[in-house]
Amino acid sequence: MIGLRTQGLTKRFGGLLVTDDVSLDIRPGELHAIIGPNGAGKTTLVNQLSGELRPDAGAVWLGDEDVTAVPLHGRACRGLLRSYQITSIFEEFTVLENAVLAAIGAKGGGYGFWRAMMGQEDARRQAEDALHATRLEARRDAAAGELGYGERRQLELAMALAAQPRLLLLDEPMAGMSIEESAAVVQLLQSLKGRYSMLLIEHDMDAVFALADRITVLVSGRAAFCGTPDEIRNHPEVRAIYLGDEQGEFTGVAHG
Ligand SMILES: Nc1ncnc2c1ncn2[C@@H]1O[C@H](COP(=O)(O)OP(=O)(O)O)[C@@H](O)[C@H]1O
Ligand SMILES: [Mg+2]
């Protein structure tokens, strides 16, 4: 497990300031959620943490190391993994083979002679553990191309886990899933708490408030507030700006 910090992170798309001087602190082992309206800049922020996008200004530290200039793959080798877009799924390979490849790929050894590597104890065990955690065991011998949408997202999660992350970036991992699949992911994340540092972006406020140790509220690219779920829930400005101060979803969260 490792922490991640940013200082003064800033990103513009043309004239649009999308990341506005963001200083974020994800502590080792915590599940840190980022919430904010659509277009607030959540994904753009994650892209700068993962290394997909270079900031215009500011810095990113992984533990004690300044990784601002380290590209995506280098950050992945250091254990900073995103639940998707980091490893492409090989459609014609089985679920298990994909997970093994993710485990091998994380070691930086490349995919050469991967079939021979299938016998490699560590990668295989990591892959099987990841499929167990994501409840994909029964589908291990199915071709990845045959998976339904929710199963596919679970496989993406499994592949990130098989790579043994130290910090996991999850940008809307439940998007497009059925209620049952979403509930399974919430349970999975709950079970992973304390084993990995996690950054979670999620629209489902019930899930966020149930899972998060701390929450950062992003407003127009700015990290406007950070606190525990209770602090965020009871913060008058957060209620006014983002959650709304009326009966309804937010009140429901308070009782969830
Ligand atoms: N590659 C890009 N080029 C230009 N504008 C972008 C690009 N990516 C995102 N944006 C804009 O940046 C803002 C933040 O987007 P995004 O980070 O996706 O927000 P969120 O994930 O919070 O919904 C939006 O206004 C979006 O249209
Ligand atoms: Mg987004």
Coordinates of C-alpha atoms and ligand atoms in Angstrom, one line a residue:
M1 CA 0.0 0.0 0.0
I2 CA 1.2 3.4 -0.9
G3 CA -0.1 7.0 -0.7
L4 CA -0.4 9.5 -3.4
R5 CA -0.3 13.3 -3.2
T6 CA -0.6 16.1 -5.7
Q7 CA 0.3 19.6 -5.3
G8 CA -1.0 22.5 -7.4
L9 CA -2.1 20.2 -10.2
T10 CA -3.4 22.3 -13.1
K11 CA -4.7 21.4 -16.5
R12 CA -6.2 23.4 -19.3
F13 CA -8.0 22.3 -22.4
G14 CA -7.7 25.3 -24.6
G15 CA -9.2 28.1 -22.6
L16 CA -11.0 25.8 -20.2
L17 CA -9.4 25.3 -16.8
V18 CA -10.3 21.7 -16.0
T19 CA -8.0 21.0 -13.1
D20 CA -7.6 24.1 -10.9
D21 CA -4.6 24.0 -8.5
V22 CA -5.6 20.6 -7.0
S23 CA -3.7 19.4 -3.9
L24 CA -5.0 15.9 -3.1
D25 CA -3.8 13.5 -0.4
I26 CA -4.6 9.9 -0.6
R27 CA -3.3 8.2 2.5
P28 CA -1.8 4.7 2.4
G29 CA -4.6 2.2 2.8
E30 CA -7.5 4.6 2.6
L31 CA -10.4 4.5 0.2
H32 CA -10.6 8.1 -1.0
A33 CA -13.7 9.1 -3.0
I34 CA -14.0 12.0 -5.4
I35 CA -17.4 13.3 -6.0
G36 CA -18.6 16.2 -8.1
P37 CA -21.1 17.0 -10.9
N38 CA -20.6 15.8 -14.5
G39 CA -17.8 17.8 -16.1
A40 CA -16.2 18.8 -12.8
G41 CA -13.0 17.3 -14.0
K42 CA -12.9 14.0 -12.1
T43 CA -11.7 11.9 -15.1
T44 CA -9.2 14.5 -16.2
L45 CA -7.7 14.4 -12.7
V46 CA -7.5 10.6 -12.7
N47 CA -5.8 10.7 -16.1
Q48 CA -3.1 12.9 -14.6
L49 CA -2.7 10.6 -11.6
S50 CA -2.4 7.5 -13.8
G51 CA 0.1 9.2 -16.2
E52 CA -2.2 9.2 -19.2
L53 CA -2.2 13.0 -19.2
R54 CA 0.6 15.4 -18.3
P55 CA -0.5 18.4 -16.1
D56 CA 0.4 21.9 -17.2
A57 CA 1.6 22.6 -13.7
G58 CA 1.9 21.0 -10.4
A59 CA 3.3 17.7 -9.2
V60 CA 2.3 14.1 -8.4
W61 CA 4.0 12.0 -5.7
L62 CA 3.6 8.3 -5.3
G63 CA 4.8 7.7 -1.8
D64 CA 8.0 9.7 -1.5
E65 CA 8.7 9.7 -5.2
D66 CA 7.9 12.5 -7.5
V67 CA 6.4 10.7 -10.5
T68 CA 5.2 13.8 -12.4
A69 CA 7.5 13.0 -15.3
V70 CA 7.0 9.2 -15.1
P71 CA 4.8 7.9 -17.9
L72 CA 1.8 5.6 -17.5
H73 CA 3.7 2.3 -17.7
G74 CA 6.3 3.4 -15.2
R75 CA 3.6 4.4 -12.8
A76 CA 1.9 1.0 -13.3
C77 CA 5.2 -0.8 -12.6
R78 CA 5.3 1.1 -9.3
G79 CA 1.9 -0.2 -8.4
L80 CA -0.3 2.7 -9.5
L81 CA -3.0 0.9 -11.5
R82 CA -6.2 1.9 -13.1
S83 CA -9.1 -0.5 -13.3
Y84 CA -9.3 -0.2 -17.0
Q85 CA -7.6 1.4 -20.0
I86 CA -4.4 0.1 -18.7
T87 CA -4.4 -3.4 -20.0
S88 CA -6.4 -4.2 -23.1
I89 CA -8.5 -7.4 -22.9
F90 CA -7.6 -10.1 -25.4
E91 CA -11.0 -11.1 -26.7
E92 CA -10.0 -14.6 -27.9
F93 CA -8.2 -15.5 -24.7
T94 CA -9.9 -16.9 -21.8
V95 CA -10.8 -15.0 -18.6
L96 CA -8.1 -16.8 -16.7
E97 CA -5.5 -16.2 -19.5
N98 CA -6.3 -12.5 -19.5
A99 CA -5.8 -12.3 -15.7
V100 CA -2.5 -14.2 -15.9
L101 CA -1.3 -11.9 -18.6
A102 CA -2.2 -8.9 -16.4
A103 CA -0.2 -10.5 -13.6
I104 CA 2.8 -11.1 -15.8
G105 CA 2.5 -7.7 -17.5
A106 CA 2.7 -5.9 -14.2
K107 CA 6.1 -7.5 -13.6
G108 CA 7.4 -5.5 -16.6
G109 CA 8.5 -8.7 -18.4
G110 CA 6.3 -8.2 -21.4
Y111 CA 4.0 -10.8 -22.9
G112 CA 6.6 -12.9 -24.7
F113 CA 6.2 -16.7 -24.3
W114 CA 3.2 -16.1 -22.2
R115 CA 2.0 -19.6 -22.6
A116 CA 5.1 -21.0 -21.0
M117 CA 4.5 -18.4 -18.2
M118 CA 1.0 -19.9 -17.6
G119 CA 2.8 -22.5 -15.5
Q120 CA 4.5 -19.8 -13.5
E121 CA 3.1 -20.3 -10.0
D122 CA 2.9 -16.7 -8.8
A123 CA 1.2 -15.2 -11.8
R124 CA -1.3 -18.1 -11.9
R125 CA -2.1 -17.8 -8.2
Q126 CA -2.5 -14.0 -8.4
A127 CA -4.8 -14.5 -11.4
E128 CA -6.9 -17.1 -9.6
D129 CA -7.1 -15.0 -6.5
A130 CA -8.3 -12.0 -8.5
L131 CA -11.0 -14.1 -10.3
H132 CA -12.1 -15.4 -6.9
A133 CA -12.4 -11.8 -5.5
T134 CA -14.3 -10.6 -8.5
R135 CA -16.5 -13.7 -8.6
L136 CA -15.4 -14.6 -12.1
E137 CA -14.1 -18.1 -11.2
A138 CA -17.0 -19.9 -12.9
R139 CA -16.2 -18.0 -16.1
R140 CA -12.5 -18.6 -16.0
D141 CA -12.5 -20.7 -19.2
A142 CA -14.8 -18.6 -21.2
A143 CA -13.4 -16.5 -24.0
A144 CA -13.2 -12.9 -22.8
G145 CA -15.1 -11.8 -25.9
E146 CA -18.1 -13.8 -24.7
L147 CA -18.5 -11.9 -21.5
G148 CA -21.5 -9.6 -20.9
Y149 CA -20.9 -5.9 -20.1
G150 CA -20.9 -6.3 -16.3
E151 CA -18.7 -9.3 -16.4
R152 CA -16.3 -7.5 -18.7
R153 CA -16.0 -4.7 -16.2
Q154 CA -15.4 -7.3 -13.5
L155 CA -12.6 -8.8 -15.6
E156 CA -11.0 -5.3 -15.9
L157 CA -11.1 -5.1 -12.1
A158 CA -9.7 -8.6 -11.8
M159 CA -6.9 -7.7 -14.2
A160 CA -6.0 -4.7 -12.1
L161 CA -6.0 -6.9 -8.9
A162 CA -4.0 -9.7 -10.6
A163 CA -1.3 -7.1 -11.2
Q164 CA -1.1 -6.6 -7.4
P165 CA -1.6 -2.9 -7.2
R166 CA -0.4 -0.7 -4.3
L167 CA -2.9 2.0 -5.2
L168 CA -6.0 1.4 -7.4
L169 CA -7.7 4.1 -9.4
L170 CA -11.4 3.4 -10.0
D171 CA -13.3 5.8 -12.3
E172 CA -16.9 4.8 -12.1
P173 CA -16.3 1.1 -11.8
M174 CA -20.1 0.4 -11.6
A175 CA -21.1 2.4 -14.6
G176 CA -23.5 0.4 -16.8
M177 CA -23.7 -2.5 -14.5
S178 CA -27.0 -4.1 -13.3
I179 CA -28.1 -3.5 -9.7
E180 CA -26.9 -7.0 -8.8
E181 CA -23.5 -6.5 -10.4
S182 CA -23.1 -3.0 -8.8
A183 CA -23.9 -4.5 -5.4
A184 CA -21.2 -7.2 -5.9
V185 CA -18.6 -4.5 -6.8
V186 CA -19.5 -2.5 -3.6
Q187 CA -19.0 -5.7 -1.6
L188 CA -15.8 -6.4 -3.4
L189 CA -14.5 -2.9 -2.7
Q190 CA -15.5 -3.2 0.9
S191 CA -13.6 -6.5 1.2
L192 CA -10.5 -4.8 -0.5
K193 CA -10.5 -1.9 2.0
G194 CA -7.3 -1.8 4.0
R195 CA -5.6 -4.1 1.5
Y196 CA -5.1 -1.5 -1.2
S197 CA -5.1 2.3 -1.3
M198 CA -8.0 3.2 -3.5
L199 CA -9.3 6.3 -5.3
L200 CA -13.0 5.9 -6.2
I201 CA -15.0 8.0 -8.4
E202 CA -18.7 7.0 -8.3
H203 CA -22.0 8.6 -8.9
D204 CA -23.9 6.3 -6.6
M205 CA -23.8 8.3 -3.3
D206 CA -25.0 5.4 -1.2
A207 CA -22.0 3.5 -2.4
V208 CA -19.6 6.4 -1.9
F209 CA -20.8 7.2 1.6
A210 CA -20.7 3.6 2.6
L211 CA -17.2 2.9 1.3
A212 CA -15.2 6.0 1.6
D213 CA -12.8 6.9 4.5
R214 CA -12.6 10.4 3.1
I215 CA -14.2 12.3 0.3
T216 CA -13.0 15.1 -1.8
V217 CA -15.6 17.3 -3.5
L218 CA -14.5 18.6 -6.9
V219 CA -16.3 21.7 -8.1
S220 CA -15.3 23.2 -11.5
G221 CA -11.9 21.5 -11.3
R222 CA -11.2 22.7 -7.8
A223 CA -10.9 20.4 -4.8
A224 CA -13.3 22.5 -2.8
F225 CA -13.8 20.3 0.3
C226 CA -12.2 17.2 1.8
G227 CA -13.4 15.3 4.8
T228 CA -14.9 12.2 6.3
P229 CA -18.3 11.1 5.0
D230 CA -19.9 12.6 8.1
E231 CA -18.1 15.9 7.6
I232 CA -19.0 16.1 3.9
R233 CA -22.6 15.1 4.6
N234 CA -23.0 17.8 7.2
H235 CA -21.1 20.5 5.5
P236 CA -23.5 23.3 4.7
E237 CA -21.6 24.6 1.6
V238 CA -21.3 21.1 0.2
R239 CA -25.0 20.5 0.7
A240 CA -25.7 23.8 -1.0
I241 CA -23.2 23.4 -3.9
Y242 CA -23.4 19.8 -4.7
L243 CA -25.7 17.5 -2.8
G244 CA -28.6 19.8 -2.6
D245 CA -30.2 20.7 0.7
E246 CA -33.5 19.1 0.2
Q247 CA -35.2 15.9 1.1
G248 CA -34.4 13.1 -1.2
E249 CA -31.3 11.3 -2.3
F250 CA -29.0 13.1 0.1
T251 CA -31.2 12.5 3.1
G252 CA -31.5 8.9 2.0
V253 CA -27.7 8.7 2.1
A254 CA -27.6 10.0 5.6
H255 CA -29.7 7.0 6.7
G256 CA -27.8 4.6 4.5
Ligands
LIG1 N1 -9.5 15.9 -24.2 C1 -10.3 16.9 -23.9 N2 -10.3 18.1 -24.7 C2 -11.0 19.1 -24.3 N3 -11.9 19.2 -23.3 C3 -12.0 18.1 -22.5 C4 -11.2 16.9 -22.8 N4 -11.5 16.0 -21.8 C5 -12.4 16.5 -21.0 N5 -12.7 17.8 -21.4 C6 -13.6 18.7 -20.8 O1 -13.1 18.9 -19.5 C7 -14.2 19.0 -18.5 C8 -14.0 17.9 -17.5 O2 -14.3 16.6 -18.0 P1 -14.1 15.3 -17.2 O3 -12.7 15.3 -16.6 O4 -14.4 14.2 -18.1 O5 -15.2 15.5 -16.1 P2 -15.9 14.4 -15.1 O6 -15.2 13.1 -15.2 O7 -16.0 15.0 -13.8 O8 -17.3 14.3 -15.7 C9 -15.5 18.9 -19.3 O9 -15.9 20.2 -19.6 C10 -15.0 18.2 -20.6 O10 -15.8 18.5 -21.7
MG2 MG -15.7 11.2 -15.7

